[in-house]
mmCIF file of C-alpha atoms in Angstrom:
data_model
loop_
_atom_site.group_PDB
_atom_site.id
_atom_site.type_symbol
_atom_site.label_atom_id
_atom_site.label_comp_id
_atom_site.label_asym_id
_atom_site.label_seq_id
_atom_site.Cartn_x
_atom_site.Cartn_y
_atom_site.Cartn_z
ATOM 1 C CA MET A 1 -6.570 29.876 9.550
ATOM 2 C CA SER A 2 -9.040 29.342 6.729
ATOM 3 C CA GLY A 3 -11.702 26.676 7.039
ATOM 4 C CA VAL A 4 -12.771 23.833 4.806
ATOM 5 C CA SER A 5 -14.016 24.999 1.401
ATOM 6 C CA THR A 6 -17.817 24.683 1.457
ATOM 7 C CA HIS A 7 -20.222 24.470 -1.482
ATOM 8 C CA HIS A 8 -23.851 23.679 -2.307
ATOM 9 C CA TRP A 9 -24.893 21.032 -4.805
ATOM 10 C CA ARG A 10 -26.733 23.670 -6.857
ATOM 11 C CA ASP A 11 -23.423 25.469 -7.554
ATOM 12 C CA TRP A 12 -23.016 23.389 -10.727
ATOM 13 C CA SER A 13 -25.451 22.276 -13.403
ATOM 14 C CA LEU A 14 -25.365 18.785 -14.859
ATOM 15 C CA GLU A 15 -24.585 20.206 -18.262
ATOM 16 C CA GLU A 16 -21.596 22.121 -16.897
ATOM 17 C CA LEU A 17 -20.205 19.067 -15.127
ATOM 18 C CA VAL A 18 -20.601 16.802 -18.160
ATOM 19 C CA GLU A 19 -18.749 19.382 -20.261
ATOM 20 C CA VAL A 20 -15.828 19.807 -17.845
ATOM 21 C CA LYS A 21 -15.635 16.064 -17.246
ATOM 22 C CA GLY A 22 -14.472 15.553 -20.819
ATOM 23 C CA GLU A 23 -12.830 12.159 -21.317
ATOM 24 C CA ARG A 24 -12.291 11.467 -17.620
ATOM 25 C CA VAL A 25 -13.805 8.240 -16.312
ATOM 26 C CA VAL A 26 -15.986 8.442 -13.199
ATOM 27 C CA SER A 27 -16.973 5.427 -11.090
ATOM 28 C CA LEU A 28 -19.726 5.181 -8.487
ATOM 29 C CA VAL A 29 -18.858 2.673 -5.744
ATOM 30 C CA VAL A 30 -21.558 1.354 -3.410
ATOM 31 C CA PRO A 31 -20.256 -0.781 -0.523
ATOM 32 C CA ALA A 32 -23.053 -3.036 0.713
ATOM 33 C CA ARG A 33 -23.731 -5.680 3.309
ATOM 34 C CA ASN A 34 -27.240 -7.127 3.616
ATOM 35 C CA GLU A 35 -28.895 -4.148 1.902
ATOM 36 C CA ALA A 36 -31.227 -6.002 -0.480
ATOM 37 C CA ALA A 37 -34.137 -3.777 0.591
ATOM 38 C CA THR A 38 -32.526 -0.536 -0.601
ATOM 39 C CA VAL A 39 -29.510 -1.155 -2.856
ATOM 40 C CA GLY A 40 -31.662 -1.768 -5.946
ATOM 41 C CA ASP A 41 -33.290 1.655 -5.662
ATOM 42 C CA VAL A 42 -29.921 3.353 -5.184
ATOM 43 C CA VAL A 43 -28.448 1.692 -8.260
ATOM 44 C CA SER A 44 -31.448 1.975 -10.577
ATOM 45 C CA ARG A 45 -32.162 5.635 -9.864
ATOM 46 C CA VAL A 46 -28.556 6.717 -10.293
ATOM 47 C CA ARG A 47 -28.165 4.636 -13.428
ATOM 48 C CA SER A 48 -31.293 6.123 -15.002
ATOM 49 C CA ALA A 49 -30.375 9.723 -14.184
ATOM 50 C CA LEU A 50 -26.594 9.778 -14.585
ATOM 51 C CA VAL A 51 -25.667 6.945 -16.952
ATOM 52 C CA ASP A 52 -28.596 6.458 -19.327
ATOM 53 C CA THR A 53 -29.941 10.034 -19.443
ATOM 54 C CA VAL A 54 -26.816 12.130 -18.789
ATOM 55 C CA ALA A 55 -23.380 10.579 -19.233
ATOM 56 C CA LEU A 56 -21.828 11.789 -15.974
ATOM 57 C CA LEU A 57 -21.042 8.309 -14.632
ATOM 58 C CA ASP A 58 -19.200 5.634 -16.576
ATOM 59 C CA GLU A 59 -19.818 2.702 -14.247
ATOM 60 C CA ILE A 60 -21.714 1.730 -11.114
ATOM 61 C CA VAL A 61 -19.937 -0.890 -9.018
ATOM 62 C CA VAL A 62 -21.374 -2.540 -5.912
ATOM 63 C CA ILE A 63 -18.919 -4.245 -3.561
ATOM 64 C CA ASP A 64 -20.787 -6.897 -1.585
ATOM 65 C CA SER A 65 -19.184 -7.510 1.800
ATOM 66 C CA ASP A 66 -20.320 -11.038 2.709
ATOM 67 C CA SER A 67 -24.050 -10.399 2.468
ATOM 68 C CA THR A 68 -26.320 -13.244 3.528
ATOM 69 C CA ASP A 69 -29.408 -11.804 1.827
ATOM 70 C CA ALA A 70 -30.135 -11.085 -1.854
ATOM 71 C CA THR A 71 -27.952 -7.947 -2.075
ATOM 72 C CA TYR A 72 -25.804 -9.389 -4.884
ATOM 73 C CA ASP A 73 -28.743 -10.385 -7.082
ATOM 74 C CA VAL A 74 -30.784 -7.238 -6.434
ATOM 75 C CA ALA A 75 -27.850 -4.957 -7.289
ATOM 76 C CA THR A 76 -27.078 -6.961 -10.425
ATOM 77 C CA ASP A 77 -30.680 -6.825 -11.595
ATOM 78 C CA ALA A 78 -30.698 -3.049 -11.034
ATOM 79 C CA GLY A 79 -27.806 -2.593 -13.454
ATOM 80 C CA ALA A 80 -24.666 -2.514 -11.307
ATOM 81 C CA VAL A 81 -21.495 -4.493 -11.774
ATOM 82 C CA VAL A 82 -21.298 -6.451 -8.524
ATOM 83 C CA HIS A 83 -18.219 -7.982 -6.913
ATOM 84 C CA ARG A 84 -17.911 -9.935 -3.685
ATOM 85 C CA ALA A 85 -15.198 -8.294 -1.601
ATOM 86 C CA ALA A 86 -13.692 -11.623 -0.542
ATOM 87 C CA GLU A 87 -13.189 -12.570 -4.200
ATOM 88 C CA ILE A 88 -11.310 -9.382 -5.148
ATOM 89 C CA ARG A 89 -7.547 -9.911 -4.937
ATOM 90 C CA PRO A 90 -7.803 -13.057 -2.793
ATOM 91 C CA ASP A 91 -4.013 -12.983 -2.517
ATOM 92 C CA LEU A 92 -4.444 -10.008 -0.162
ATOM 93 C CA GLY A 93 -6.851 -11.855 2.123
ATOM 94 C CA THR A 94 -10.115 -10.487 3.436
ATOM 95 C CA VAL A 95 -11.259 -8.682 6.594
ATOM 96 C CA PRO A 96 -15.011 -8.160 6.098
ATOM 97 C CA GLY A 97 -16.149 -4.603 6.698
ATOM 98 C CA LYS A 98 -16.986 -1.336 5.003
ATOM 99 C CA GLY A 99 -13.383 -0.178 4.729
ATOM 100 C CA GLU A 100 -12.344 -3.450 3.140
ATOM 101 C CA ALA A 101 -15.084 -3.182 0.508
ATOM 102 C CA MET A 102 -14.157 0.401 -0.340
ATOM 103 C CA TRP A 103 -10.410 -0.274 -0.462
ATOM 104 C CA LYS A 104 -10.773 -3.283 -2.753
ATOM 105 C CA ALA A 105 -12.925 -1.257 -5.160
ATOM 106 C CA GLN A 106 -9.670 0.168 -6.524
ATOM 107 C CA PHE A 107 -8.919 -3.151 -8.179
ATOM 108 C CA VAL A 108 -12.252 -3.492 -10.027
ATOM 109 C CA THR A 109 -13.023 0.089 -11.106
ATOM 110 C CA ARG A 110 -11.664 2.265 -13.905
ATOM 111 C CA GLY A 111 -12.490 5.751 -12.710
ATOM 112 C CA GLU A 112 -10.019 8.575 -12.330
ATOM 113 C CA LEU A 113 -12.626 9.907 -9.913
ATOM 114 C CA LEU A 114 -14.403 7.640 -7.404
ATOM 115 C CA VAL A 115 -17.733 8.532 -5.798
ATOM 116 C CA PHE A 116 -18.873 6.551 -2.749
ATOM 117 C CA MET A 117 -22.507 6.178 -1.708
ATOM 118 C CA ASP A 118 -24.018 4.079 1.060
ATOM 119 C CA ALA A 119 -26.471 1.351 0.053
ATOM 120 C CA ASP A 120 -29.030 1.946 2.819
ATOM 121 C CA LEU A 121 -30.396 5.325 1.674
ATOM 122 C CA LEU A 122 -34.102 6.006 2.219
ATOM 123 C CA ASP A 123 -34.600 9.764 1.651
ATOM 124 C CA TRP A 124 -32.145 11.084 -0.944
ATOM 125 C CA ASP A 125 -31.830 12.102 -4.587
ATOM 126 C CA THR A 126 -29.463 11.554 -7.467
ATOM 127 C CA HIS A 127 -28.078 15.097 -7.188
ATOM 128 C CA PHE A 128 -25.792 13.674 -4.484
ATOM 129 C CA VAL A 129 -23.434 12.395 -7.182
ATOM 130 C CA PRO A 130 -22.964 15.581 -9.276
ATOM 131 C CA GLY A 131 -22.788 17.598 -6.065
ATOM 132 C CA LEU A 132 -19.825 15.544 -4.872
ATOM 133 C CA LEU A 133 -18.141 15.683 -8.263
ATOM 134 C CA GLY A 134 -18.416 19.460 -8.590
ATOM 135 C CA PRO A 135 -15.246 20.433 -6.688
ATOM 136 C CA LEU A 136 -13.200 17.570 -8.171
ATOM 137 C CA LEU A 137 -14.145 18.450 -11.739
ATOM 138 C CA THR A 138 -13.725 22.213 -11.401
ATOM 139 C CA ARG A 139 -10.941 22.701 -8.827
ATOM 140 C CA PRO A 140 -7.710 20.782 -9.481
ATOM 141 C CA GLU A 141 -6.350 21.392 -5.985
ATOM 142 C CA VAL A 142 -9.247 19.508 -4.369
ATOM 143 C CA GLN A 143 -8.484 15.842 -3.737
ATOM 144 C CA LEU A 144 -11.369 14.692 -1.533
ATOM 145 C CA VAL A 145 -14.962 15.917 -1.197
ATOM 146 C CA LYS A 146 -17.317 15.190 1.710
ATOM 147 C CA GLY A 147 -21.061 15.479 1.531
ATOM 148 C CA PHE A 148 -23.137 16.893 4.374
ATOM 149 C CA TYR A 149 -26.870 17.146 4.864
ATOM 150 C CA GLU A 150 -29.686 17.432 7.323
ATOM 151 C CA ARG A 151 -29.985 14.016 8.935
ATOM 152 C CA PRO A 152 -33.380 13.259 10.476
ATOM 153 C CA LEU A 153 -33.833 10.298 12.795
ATOM 154 C CA GLY A 154 -36.135 7.945 10.926
ATOM 155 C CA SER A 155 -37.828 8.623 7.613
ATOM 156 C CA GLY A 156 -41.164 9.674 6.164
ATOM 157 C CA SER A 157 -43.859 10.984 8.486
ATOM 158 C CA SER A 158 -42.056 9.623 11.561
ATOM 159 C CA ALA A 159 -38.781 11.467 10.877
ATOM 160 C CA VAL A 160 -37.424 13.706 13.643
ATOM 161 C CA PRO A 161 -35.401 16.577 12.083
ATOM 162 C CA PHE A 162 -31.712 16.995 12.974
ATOM 163 C CA GLU A 163 -31.627 14.011 15.364
ATOM 164 C CA GLY A 164 -29.712 11.626 13.098
ATOM 165 C CA GLY A 165 -25.931 11.195 13.027
ATOM 166 C CA ARG A 166 -25.566 10.159 16.652
ATOM 167 C CA VAL A 167 -22.043 8.738 16.359
ATOM 168 C CA THR A 168 -20.997 11.810 14.385
ATOM 169 C CA GLU A 169 -22.144 14.268 17.052
ATOM 170 C CA LEU A 170 -21.211 12.255 20.142
ATOM 171 C CA VAL A 171 -17.921 10.723 19.005
ATOM 172 C CA ALA A 172 -16.430 11.900 15.716
ATOM 173 C CA ARG A 173 -16.802 15.664 15.930
ATOM 174 C CA PRO A 174 -15.586 15.929 19.550
ATOM 175 C CA LEU A 175 -12.576 13.753 18.685
ATOM 176 C CA ILE A 176 -11.769 15.921 15.685
ATOM 177 C CA ARG A 177 -11.984 19.125 17.695
ATOM 178 C CA LEU A 178 -9.583 17.683 20.281
ATOM 179 C CA LEU A 179 -7.121 15.835 18.064
ATOM 180 C CA PHE A 180 -7.385 17.297 14.549
ATOM 181 C CA PRO A 181 -8.653 20.871 14.922
ATOM 182 C CA ASP A 182 -7.877 21.764 11.292
ATOM 183 C CA LEU A 183 -10.844 19.556 10.357
ATOM 184 C CA ALA A 184 -13.262 21.022 12.910
ATOM 185 C CA GLY A 185 -15.153 22.856 10.167
ATOM 186 C CA LEU A 186 -16.400 19.618 8.622
ATOM 187 C CA HIS A 187 -20.099 19.202 9.278
ATOM 188 C CA GLN A 188 -20.295 15.439 8.813
ATOM 189 C CA PRO A 189 -16.898 13.754 8.741
ATOM 190 C CA LEU A 190 -18.454 10.267 8.771
ATOM 191 C CA ALA A 191 -20.760 10.855 5.814
ATOM 192 C CA GLY A 192 -20.922 7.827 3.540
ATOM 193 C CA GLU A 193 -21.386 10.044 0.483
ATOM 194 C CA TRP A 194 -18.010 11.376 -0.614
ATOM 195 C CA ALA A 195 -15.678 11.442 -3.598
ATOM 196 C CA VAL A 196 -11.937 11.179 -4.098
ATOM 197 C CA ARG A 197 -9.333 11.201 -6.830
ATOM 198 C CA ARG A 198 -7.967 7.733 -7.520
ATOM 199 C CA SER A 199 -4.440 9.147 -7.407
ATOM 200 C CA LEU A 200 -5.018 10.041 -3.740
ATOM 201 C CA TRP A 201 -7.108 7.008 -2.780
ATOM 202 C CA GLN A 202 -4.360 4.637 -3.903
ATOM 203 C CA THR A 203 -1.915 6.261 -1.475
ATOM 204 C CA LEU A 204 -4.098 6.071 1.641
ATOM 205 C CA SER A 205 -3.931 3.501 4.399
ATOM 206 C CA VAL A 206 -7.545 2.417 4.933
ATOM 207 C CA PRO A 207 -9.070 0.977 8.128
ATOM 208 C CA THR A 208 -10.996 -2.195 7.430
ATOM 209 C CA SER A 209 -13.933 -1.008 9.533
ATOM 210 C CA TYR A 210 -16.303 1.965 9.794
ATOM 211 C CA ALA A 211 -13.430 4.384 10.406
ATOM 212 C CA VAL A 212 -12.422 4.688 6.754
ATOM 213 C CA GLU A 213 -14.019 8.130 6.315
ATOM 214 C CA LEU A 214 -12.355 9.732 9.335
ATOM 215 C CA ALA A 215 -8.974 8.172 8.617
ATOM 216 C CA SER A 216 -9.041 9.319 4.991
ATOM 217 C CA LEU A 217 -9.712 12.909 6.034
ATOM 218 C CA VAL A 218 -6.891 12.995 8.566
ATOM 219 C CA ASP A 219 -4.378 11.393 6.221
ATOM 220 C CA THR A 220 -5.372 13.669 3.329
ATOM 221 C CA VAL A 221 -5.017 16.919 5.238
ATOM 222 C CA ARG A 222 -1.666 15.825 6.656
ATOM 223 C CA ALA A 223 -0.313 14.922 3.232
ATOM 224 C CA HIS A 224 -1.831 17.699 1.117
ATOM 225 C CA GLY A 225 -3.136 20.430 3.419
ATOM 226 C CA LEU A 226 -6.648 21.658 4.120
ATOM 227 C CA GLU A 227 -7.050 23.053 0.605
ATOM 228 C CA ALA A 228 -7.216 19.466 -0.663
ATOM 229 C CA ILE A 229 -10.572 18.933 1.086
ATOM 230 C CA ALA A 230 -13.978 20.405 0.215
ATOM 231 C CA GLN A 231 -17.489 19.748 1.508
ATOM 232 C CA VAL A 232 -20.821 20.073 -0.275
ATOM 233 C CA ASP A 233 -24.301 20.626 1.151
ATOM 234 C CA LEU A 234 -26.472 17.878 -0.360
ATOM 235 C CA GLY A 235 -29.749 18.810 1.325
ATOM 236 C CA THR A 236 -31.440 16.006 3.276
ATOM 237 C CA ARG A 237 -30.472 12.370 3.688
ATOM 238 C CA ALA A 238 -32.133 9.587 5.664
ATOM 239 C CA HIS A 239 -31.056 5.996 6.001
ATOM 240 C CA ARG A 240 -31.803 2.865 7.979
ATOM 241 C CA HIS A 241 -30.797 3.511 11.582
ATOM 242 C CA GLN A 242 -29.227 1.063 13.954
ATOM 243 C CA ALA A 243 -30.358 0.635 17.554
ATOM 244 C CA LEU A 244 -28.406 2.771 19.993
ATOM 245 C CA ARG A 245 -26.648 -0.167 21.636
ATOM 246 C CA ASP A 246 -25.469 -1.392 18.230
ATOM 247 C CA LEU A 247 -23.590 1.854 17.637
ATOM 248 C CA SER A 248 -20.965 1.201 20.310
ATOM 249 C CA GLY A 249 -18.890 -1.014 18.011
ATOM 250 C CA MET A 250 -18.887 1.669 15.332
ATOM 251 C CA ALA A 251 -17.860 4.294 17.880
ATOM 252 C CA GLU A 252 -15.047 2.087 19.158
ATOM 253 C CA GLN A 253 -13.630 1.591 15.664
ATOM 254 C CA ILE A 254 -13.715 5.316 14.965
ATOM 255 C CA MET A 255 -12.014 6.135 18.245
ATOM 256 C CA ALA A 256 -9.328 3.515 17.609
ATOM 257 C CA ALA A 257 -8.518 4.971 14.190
ATOM 258 C CA ALA A 258 -8.454 8.528 15.545
ATOM 259 C CA PHE A 259 -6.172 7.621 18.436
ATOM 260 C CA ALA A 260 -3.880 5.636 16.128
ATOM 261 C CA ARG A 261 -3.447 8.672 13.889
ATOM 262 C CA ALA A 262 -2.877 10.917 16.882
ATOM 263 C CA GLY A 263 0.025 8.785 18.072
ATOM 264 C CA GLY A 264 -1.746 5.765 19.552
ATOM 265 C CA PHE A 265 -2.956 5.420 23.107
ATOM 266 C CA GLU A 266 -3.000 2.761 25.758
ATOM 267 C CA THR A 267 -6.194 2.313 27.704
ATOM 268 C CA GLY A 268 -6.825 4.350 30.802
ATOM 269 C CA LEU A 269 -7.536 8.062 31.137
ATOM 270 C CA ARG A 270 -5.866 9.593 34.181
ATOM 271 C CA PRO A 271 -7.220 13.024 35.144
ATOM 272 C CA SER A 272 -4.619 15.667 35.759
ATOM 273 C CA SER A 273 -4.792 17.708 38.947
ATOM 274 C CA THR A 274 -3.706 20.882 37.166
ATOM 275 C CA THR A 275 -5.764 21.116 34.007
ATOM 276 C CA GLY A 276 -9.358 21.691 35.044
ATOM 277 C CA PRO A 277 -12.304 19.408 35.512
ATOM 278 C CA THR A 278 -11.757 17.193 32.489
ATOM 279 C CA GLY A 279 -8.061 16.614 32.973
ATOM 280 C CA LEU A 280 -7.481 16.773 29.231
ATOM 281 C CA ARG A 281 -4.286 18.644 28.457
ATOM 282 C CA PRO A 282 -3.224 18.581 24.799
ATOM 283 C CA SER A 283 0.469 18.054 24.250
ATOM 284 C CA SER A 284 2.610 20.784 22.708
ATOM 285 C CA THR A 285 2.530 19.221 19.254
ATOM 286 C CA THR A 286 -0.134 20.335 16.792
ATOM 287 C CA GLY A 287 -3.214 18.161 16.503
ATOM 288 C CA GLY A 288 -2.366 16.028 19.527
ATOM 289 C CA GLU A 289 0.427 14.149 17.733
ATOM 290 C CA SER A 290 1.746 12.819 21.026
ATOM 291 C CA GLY A 291 -1.619 12.471 22.717
ATOM 292 C CA PHE A 292 -2.675 14.044 25.998
ATOM 293 C CA GLU A 293 -0.685 14.400 29.177
ATOM 294 C CA THR A 294 -3.393 12.618 31.137
ATOM 295 C CA GLY A 295 -2.425 8.986 31.001
ATOM 296 C CA LEU A 296 -3.125 8.483 27.296
ATOM 297 C CA ARG A 297 0.180 6.955 26.254
ATOM 298 C CA PRO A 298 1.403 5.909 22.819
ATOM 299 C CA SER A 299 0.762 2.239 22.212
ATOM 300 C CA SER A 300 2.408 -0.084 19.718
ATOM 301 C CA THR A 301 -0.916 -1.693 18.773
ATOM 302 C CA THR A 302 -3.888 0.620 18.420
ATOM 303 C CA ASP A 303 -6.388 -1.118 16.157
ATOM 304 C CA GLN A 304 -8.166 -4.301 17.094
ATOM 305 C CA ALA A 305 -7.982 -5.462 13.483
ATOM 306 C CA THR A 306 -4.249 -6.043 13.957
ATOM 307 C CA THR A 307 -4.804 -8.830 16.457
ATOM 308 C CA ASP A 308 -8.197 -10.041 15.274
ATOM 309 C CA SER A 309 -7.277 -10.496 11.613
ATOM 310 C CA PRO A 310 -6.665 -13.958 10.171
ATOM 311 C CA GLU A 311 -3.129 -15.007 9.401
ATOM 312 C CA GLY A 312 -1.891 -13.996 5.970
ATOM 313 C CA VAL A 313 -4.123 -10.939 5.535
ATOM 314 C CA LEU A 314 -2.177 -7.926 4.328
ATOM 315 C CA LEU A 315 -2.560 -5.151 6.928
ATOM 316 C CA ASP A 316 -0.259 -2.440 8.151
ATOM 317 C CA GLU A 317 0.846 -1.905 11.733
ATOM 318 C CA ARG A 318 -2.462 -0.248 12.639
ATOM 319 C CA GLY A 319 -4.584 -2.982 11.124
ATOM 320 C CA ASP A 320 -5.349 -0.806 8.069
ATOM 321 C CA ARG A 321 -5.193 -1.883 4.474
ATOM 322 C CA PRO A 322 -1.939 -0.340 3.203
ATOM 323 C CA PRO A 323 -1.826 2.003 0.215
ATOM 324 C CA ALA A 324 -2.801 0.213 -2.984
ATOM 325 C CA VAL A 325 0.329 1.490 -4.709
ATOM 326 C CA SER A 326 2.333 -0.663 -2.316
ATOM 327 C CA VAL A 327 0.532 -3.878 -3.284
ATOM 328 C CA GLY A 328 0.178 -3.232 -7.011
ATOM 329 C CA THR A 329 -2.758 -3.416 -9.383
ATOM 330 C CA GLU A 330 -3.931 -6.449 -11.301
ATOM 331 C CA GLU A 331 -2.314 -5.045 -14.450
ATOM 332 C CA GLU A 332 1.008 -4.614 -12.662
ATOM 333 C CA LYS A 333 0.847 -8.169 -11.329
ATOM 334 C CA ALA A 334 0.010 -9.706 -14.713
#
């Protein structure tokens, strides 16, 4: 079985990408919540390099997810078009979170290609954007591109190499190896820097939380095969780190989305007496479709967003935002 197609950002020059882009519209989307300290630098540097100097991007859109600081004003002053997530398609309700902000970007962007970047970047460069666009602009079979990079813990002189990405290494990658082995070759499945074709993004069911990246990968490979996914080495990336105890909520959301897509599980892991020390025994279906024969049983409700969401908010049975094609665009509703 072949692995995920892997590239390096230097595989394409800016001039080459601008030429092959042609008349296609490309949008950069930056989901943000209380990132006034960093979002201005992200927007202004990308705008200078890839909008004003080289016309690779057509728009930079920041989706503000209920910030209580100056994120909205800072991003606007830096040159982005800024929308508050709660004010985009209010008829669909709002469930504040990263996934919500990214999903609603579909209704306020024009791009055939969408590039996502986190707003809390500290050590990065603008080559992230052309690197992510390379496979989408040059390989028609590729639908979704993930970035990967060295992730130090901290930044500047205090950075510790290769110690970042704690949830990735302790939660996401082990889950993928167990439940979705086709994706085991992805270096950083939770990377916030990735790109996708709008035609695919509109068909995906998107968790309203931090699990949007993992869920999108699983749903893409199931619908289109592994050849639809590529990854690109972007070098080094540092961002503002959360305290260890604050990561448990993120880990829980990622696990919930993974288990939901593997068939759903009730709580409680019962070791098996016949399968070794861990008791984990994958079922006979590929990718753990029916879970493990260790007390992990399919459950009818597998995402806390289903029960925690306010009445009237449009979510699917897992608590995800449903595909945008099922709710229509603003033009279709007019």
